[in-house]
Amino acid sequence: MMFKVQISGTGLYTPKEKISNEELVDSYNKYVDEYNLSNSSDINNGSLEPLEKSSSEFIEKASGVKSRYVQNKSGILDTSFMRPRLIERSEDQISNLAEMGVIAAKEAIKNSQVDIKDINAVIVACSNLERAYPAIAIEIQNELGIEGFAFDMNVACSSATFGIQAIFDMIKSGSITSALMVNPEICTGHLNFKDRDCHFIFGDVATAVVLERMNGEIHKNNSYEILGTKLLTEFSNNIRNNYGFLNNSSPEGIGKSDKLFHQNGRKVFKEVIPKVSNLIKDHLEENRLSAEDLKGMYLHQANENMNVLISKYVLGKEASRDLAPVVLDEYANTSSAGSIIAFHKYSNSLKKDDLAIICSFGAGYSVGNVIVRKIA
Ligand code: COA
């Protein structure tokens, strides 16, 4: 017997600190002046290229990002540091990711009205894990007093939709009845703030989703039946980060810029749009649904121009902001959490029986789509 599955609650943790494009660009340009001055003899004799300045107009036009929330502002803007300064925690303190994840999880649990003792599993699905082990998910499970099992998974920006499919399949088959998925993302920790091409891309946040077996005709407020999920991966080096446990065995590479996020943004833009659009169209077709019936498109939040083109291709016309809400202007790219933030903030405007999608895409390449129908 197959069970029906619902999303019964979502939660969001937003960091207190915020950096506008103007503040970020001021700091980057100060770093450029300092770099060019301290390397002036090499630049003058032609053996080194000077760094070029960044511009907030370019950032907003090319990406749609206006600001981002961050776990630590002062470290990022300090031109002698240029990364979030997070004091190392002892082993008896809660980890950074678990701490923000628990805040989002508590809101999701409250919104879902699920009894903690009915949750059987916790999955942390995100693009950067703070340590190798024990799993952050097990730490969150412990903090919340959840019985059952927990594990971490990483599919970069698509982690949340892949996490939803994993839980959807477990609940559908009957191996569990309810699970919590958490997406804690401290994306500023892997961002190269000295790289003009991408220093503006990411922000920090955590989201959480509670999924439950549907209980006959009894529907919870603000709940959404999952009608189906569809995932796709295809290997690409165009978004990559070589940080990993073997770095210690290759000390010659430690501290090099390939151990942080780097990408070929133009290629990503061109290659990913058709993959995402086709996957959404195929998925709707497989479920005998029409794009015209969609009342919500909660898309991955990496680049506003990309989302405009994806919705155009799927719908045959441009989507309004009501249909495809934008959160990246305020939050920037928050990796796996982006589409969940959009769903969390905007899905309450859907009416009973409205159809919507939650769609993610990113490194891998990876693409994931979840079709939902509001049930109450
Ligand atoms: N400030 C001012 N100018 C900048 C700049 C900055 N910070 N960064 C780049 N430029 C310049 C470049 O030097 C280039 O100048 P040129 O035309 O004189 O050579 C020009 O702007 C265009 O650069 P390009 O890198 O082609 O920009 P773009 O329009 O492709 O936008 C991204 C860059 C990253 C915003 C865009 O490619 C993107 O978002 N791609 C998708 C990435 C994505 O979704 N990744 C997933 C991550 S999980």
PDB file of C-alpha atoms and ligand atoms in Angstrom, residues 25 28-29 52-59 61-65 127 156-158 190 195-202 238-239 261-270 272-273 300-307 333-336 361-363 365, ligand 1:
ATOM      1  CA  VAL A  25      31.343  46.822  -3.183  1.00  0.00           C
ATOM      2  CA  TYR A  28      35.836  45.023  -2.265  1.00  0.00           C
ATOM      3  CA  ASN A  29      37.008  48.223  -3.971  1.00  0.00           C
ATOM      4  CA  GLU A  52      39.413  45.790 -11.467  1.00  0.00           C
ATOM      5  CA  LYS A  53      36.765  47.351  -9.254  1.00  0.00           C
ATOM      6  CA  SER A  54      33.321  45.897  -8.688  1.00  0.00           C
ATOM      7  CA  SER A  55      30.052  47.771  -9.141  1.00  0.00           C
ATOM      8  CA  SER A  56      26.714  47.507  -7.372  1.00  0.00           C
ATOM      9  CA  GLU A  57      24.898  48.490 -10.606  1.00  0.00           C
ATOM     10  CA  PHE A  58      26.493  45.508 -12.373  1.00  0.00           C
ATOM     11  CA  ILE A  59      25.563  43.156  -9.538  1.00  0.00           C
ATOM     12  CA  LYS A  61      21.585  44.110 -13.265  1.00  0.00           C
ATOM     13  CA  ALA A  62      23.422  40.795 -13.794  1.00  0.00           C
ATOM     14  CA  SER A  63      21.859  38.890 -10.885  1.00  0.00           C
ATOM     15  CA  GLY A  64      18.953  40.771  -9.275  1.00  0.00           C
ATOM     16  CA  VAL A  65      20.689  40.632  -5.884  1.00  0.00           C
ATOM     17  CA  SER A 127      25.501  22.315   0.229  1.00  0.00           C
ATOM     18  CA  ALA A 156      24.554  21.481  -3.502  1.00  0.00           C
ATOM     19  CA  CYS A 157      21.786  23.941  -4.481  1.00  0.00           C
ATOM     20  CA  SER A 158      19.363  21.077  -5.171  1.00  0.00           C
ATOM     21  CA  HIS A 190      32.666  29.060   0.979  1.00  0.00           C
ATOM     22  CA  ASP A 195      36.760  37.272  -6.529  1.00  0.00           C
ATOM     23  CA  ARG A 196      35.047  40.113  -8.448  1.00  0.00           C
ATOM     24  CA  ASP A 197      33.099  37.643 -10.602  1.00  0.00           C
ATOM     25  CA  CYS A 198      31.254  36.079  -7.690  1.00  0.00           C
ATOM     26  CA  HIS A 199      31.849  37.991  -4.426  1.00  0.00           C
ATOM     27  CA  PHE A 200      28.213  39.173  -4.407  1.00  0.00           C
ATOM     28  CA  ILE A 201      26.464  35.877  -5.012  1.00  0.00           C
ATOM     29  CA  PHE A 202      25.641  34.243  -1.687  1.00  0.00           C
ATOM     30  CA  ASN A 238      31.176  24.691 -14.226  1.00  0.00           C
ATOM     31  CA  ILE A 239      30.292  25.091 -10.542  1.00  0.00           C
ATOM     32  CA  PHE A 261      33.208  28.221  -4.641  1.00  0.00           C
ATOM     33  CA  HIS A 262      34.117  29.053  -8.241  1.00  0.00           C
ATOM     34  CA  GLN A 263      32.042  28.917 -11.384  1.00  0.00           C
ATOM     35  CA  ASN A 264      31.762  29.734 -15.033  1.00  0.00           C
ATOM     36  CA  GLY A 265      28.606  31.786 -14.544  1.00  0.00           C
ATOM     37  CA  ARG A 266      27.924  32.430 -18.223  1.00  0.00           C
ATOM     38  CA  LYS A 267      28.019  28.721 -19.102  1.00  0.00           C
ATOM     39  CA  VAL A 268      25.889  27.830 -16.082  1.00  0.00           C
ATOM     40  CA  PHE A 269      23.338  30.404 -17.134  1.00  0.00           C
ATOM     41  CA  LYS A 270      23.137  29.047 -20.695  1.00  0.00           C
ATOM     42  CA  VAL A 272      21.046  25.095 -16.921  1.00  0.00           C
ATOM     43  CA  ILE A 273      18.025  27.073 -18.183  1.00  0.00           C
ATOM     44  CA  HIS A 300      15.717  28.286  -6.969  1.00  0.00           C
ATOM     45  CA  GLN A 301      16.984  31.758  -6.165  1.00  0.00           C
ATOM     46  CA  ALA A 302      20.335  32.199  -7.931  1.00  0.00           C
ATOM     47  CA  ASN A 303      19.709  34.721 -10.663  1.00  0.00           C
ATOM     48  CA  GLU A 304      16.545  36.674 -11.393  1.00  0.00           C
ATOM     49  CA  ASN A 305      17.172  36.789 -15.157  1.00  0.00           C
ATOM     50  CA  MET A 306      17.500  33.001 -15.200  1.00  0.00           C
ATOM     51  CA  ASN A 307      14.178  32.588 -13.402  1.00  0.00           C
ATOM     52  CA  ASN A 333      21.583  32.996  -3.457  1.00  0.00           C
ATOM     53  CA  THR A 334      21.089  30.841  -0.369  1.00  0.00           C
ATOM     54  CA  SER A 335      21.725  27.582  -2.200  1.00  0.00           C
ATOM     55  CA  SER A 336      19.342  24.767  -1.233  1.00  0.00           C
ATOM     56  CA  PHE A 361      19.008  23.657  -9.692  1.00  0.00           C
ATOM     57  CA  GLY A 362      22.729  24.083  -9.278  1.00  0.00           C
ATOM     58  CA  ALA A 363      26.097  22.397  -8.998  1.00  0.00           C
ATOM     59  CA  TYR A 365      24.573  19.854 -12.401  1.00  0.00           C
TER      60      TYR A 365
HETATM   61  N1  COA B   1      31.458  44.369 -11.168  1.00  0.00           N
HETATM   62  C1  COA B   1      31.536  44.959 -12.387  1.00  0.00           C
HETATM   63  N2  COA B   1      31.736  44.281 -13.527  1.00  0.00           N
HETATM   64  C2  COA B   1      31.861  42.925 -13.432  1.00  0.00           C
HETATM   65  C3  COA B   1      31.811  42.260 -12.184  1.00  0.00           C
HETATM   66  C4  COA B   1      31.610  43.024 -11.032  1.00  0.00           C
HETATM   67  N3  COA B   1      31.527  42.462  -9.821  1.00  0.00           N
HETATM   68  N4  COA B   1      31.980  40.942 -12.411  1.00  0.00           N
HETATM   69  C5  COA B   1      32.140  40.777 -13.733  1.00  0.00           C
HETATM   70  N5  COA B   1      32.092  41.982 -14.352  1.00  0.00           N
HETATM   71  C6  COA B   1      32.242  42.277 -15.785  1.00  0.00           C
HETATM   72  C7  COA B   1      33.097  41.250 -16.488  1.00  0.00           C
HETATM   73  O1  COA B   1      34.454  41.583 -16.384  1.00  0.00           O
HETATM   74  C8  COA B   1      32.596  41.340 -17.913  1.00  0.00           C
HETATM   75  O2  COA B   1      33.176  42.458 -18.547  1.00  0.00           O
HETATM   76  P1  COA B   1      33.533  42.441 -20.125  1.00  0.00           P
HETATM   77  O3  COA B   1      32.191  42.293 -20.811  1.00  0.00           O
HETATM   78  O4  COA B   1      34.172  43.762 -20.319  1.00  0.00           O
HETATM   79  O5  COA B   1      34.430  41.264 -20.323  1.00  0.00           O
HETATM   80  C9  COA B   1      31.104  41.651 -17.750  1.00  0.00           C
HETATM   81  O6  COA B   1      30.959  42.184 -16.420  1.00  0.00           O
HETATM   82  C10 COA B   1      30.205  40.436 -17.873  1.00  0.00           C
HETATM   83  O7  COA B   1      30.722  39.378 -17.064  1.00  0.00           O
HETATM   84  P2  COA B   1      30.054  37.968 -16.975  1.00  0.00           P
HETATM   85  O8  COA B   1      30.810  37.119 -16.019  1.00  0.00           O
HETATM   86  O9  COA B   1      29.836  37.446 -18.366  1.00  0.00           O
HETATM   87  O10 COA B   1      28.649  38.375 -16.310  1.00  0.00           O
HETATM   88  P3  COA B   1      27.256  37.713 -16.424  1.00  0.00           P
HETATM   89  O11 COA B   1      26.333  38.620 -17.109  1.00  0.00           O
HETATM   90  O12 COA B   1      27.340  36.311 -16.906  1.00  0.00           O
HETATM   91  O13 COA B   1      26.805  37.662 -14.881  1.00  0.00           O
HETATM   92  C11 COA B   1      26.637  36.067 -13.086  1.00  0.00           C
HETATM   93  C12 COA B   1      27.564  36.950 -13.940  1.00  0.00           C
HETATM   94  C13 COA B   1      27.480  35.234 -12.163  1.00  0.00           C
HETATM   95  C14 COA B   1      25.714  36.973 -12.288  1.00  0.00           C
HETATM   96  C15 COA B   1      25.751  35.188 -14.013  1.00  0.00           C
HETATM   97  O14 COA B   1      26.568  34.577 -14.992  1.00  0.00           O
HETATM   98  C16 COA B   1      25.001  34.111 -13.275  1.00  0.00           C
HETATM   99  O15 COA B   1      24.315  34.347 -12.304  1.00  0.00           O
HETATM  100  N6  COA B   1      25.054  32.881 -13.791  1.00  0.00           N
HETATM  101  C17 COA B   1      24.345  31.775 -13.231  1.00  0.00           C
HETATM  102  C18 COA B   1      25.128  31.292 -12.071  1.00  0.00           C
HETATM  103  C19 COA B   1      24.377  30.322 -11.214  1.00  0.00           C
HETATM  104  O16 COA B   1      23.177  30.219 -11.217  1.00  0.00           O
HETATM  105  N7  COA B   1      25.122  29.613 -10.461  1.00  0.00           N
HETATM  106  C20 COA B   1      24.587  28.693  -9.565  1.00  0.00           C
HETATM  107  C21 COA B   1      25.308  28.929  -8.327  1.00  0.00           C
HETATM  108  S1  COA B   1      24.811  27.761  -7.173  1.00  0.00           S
END
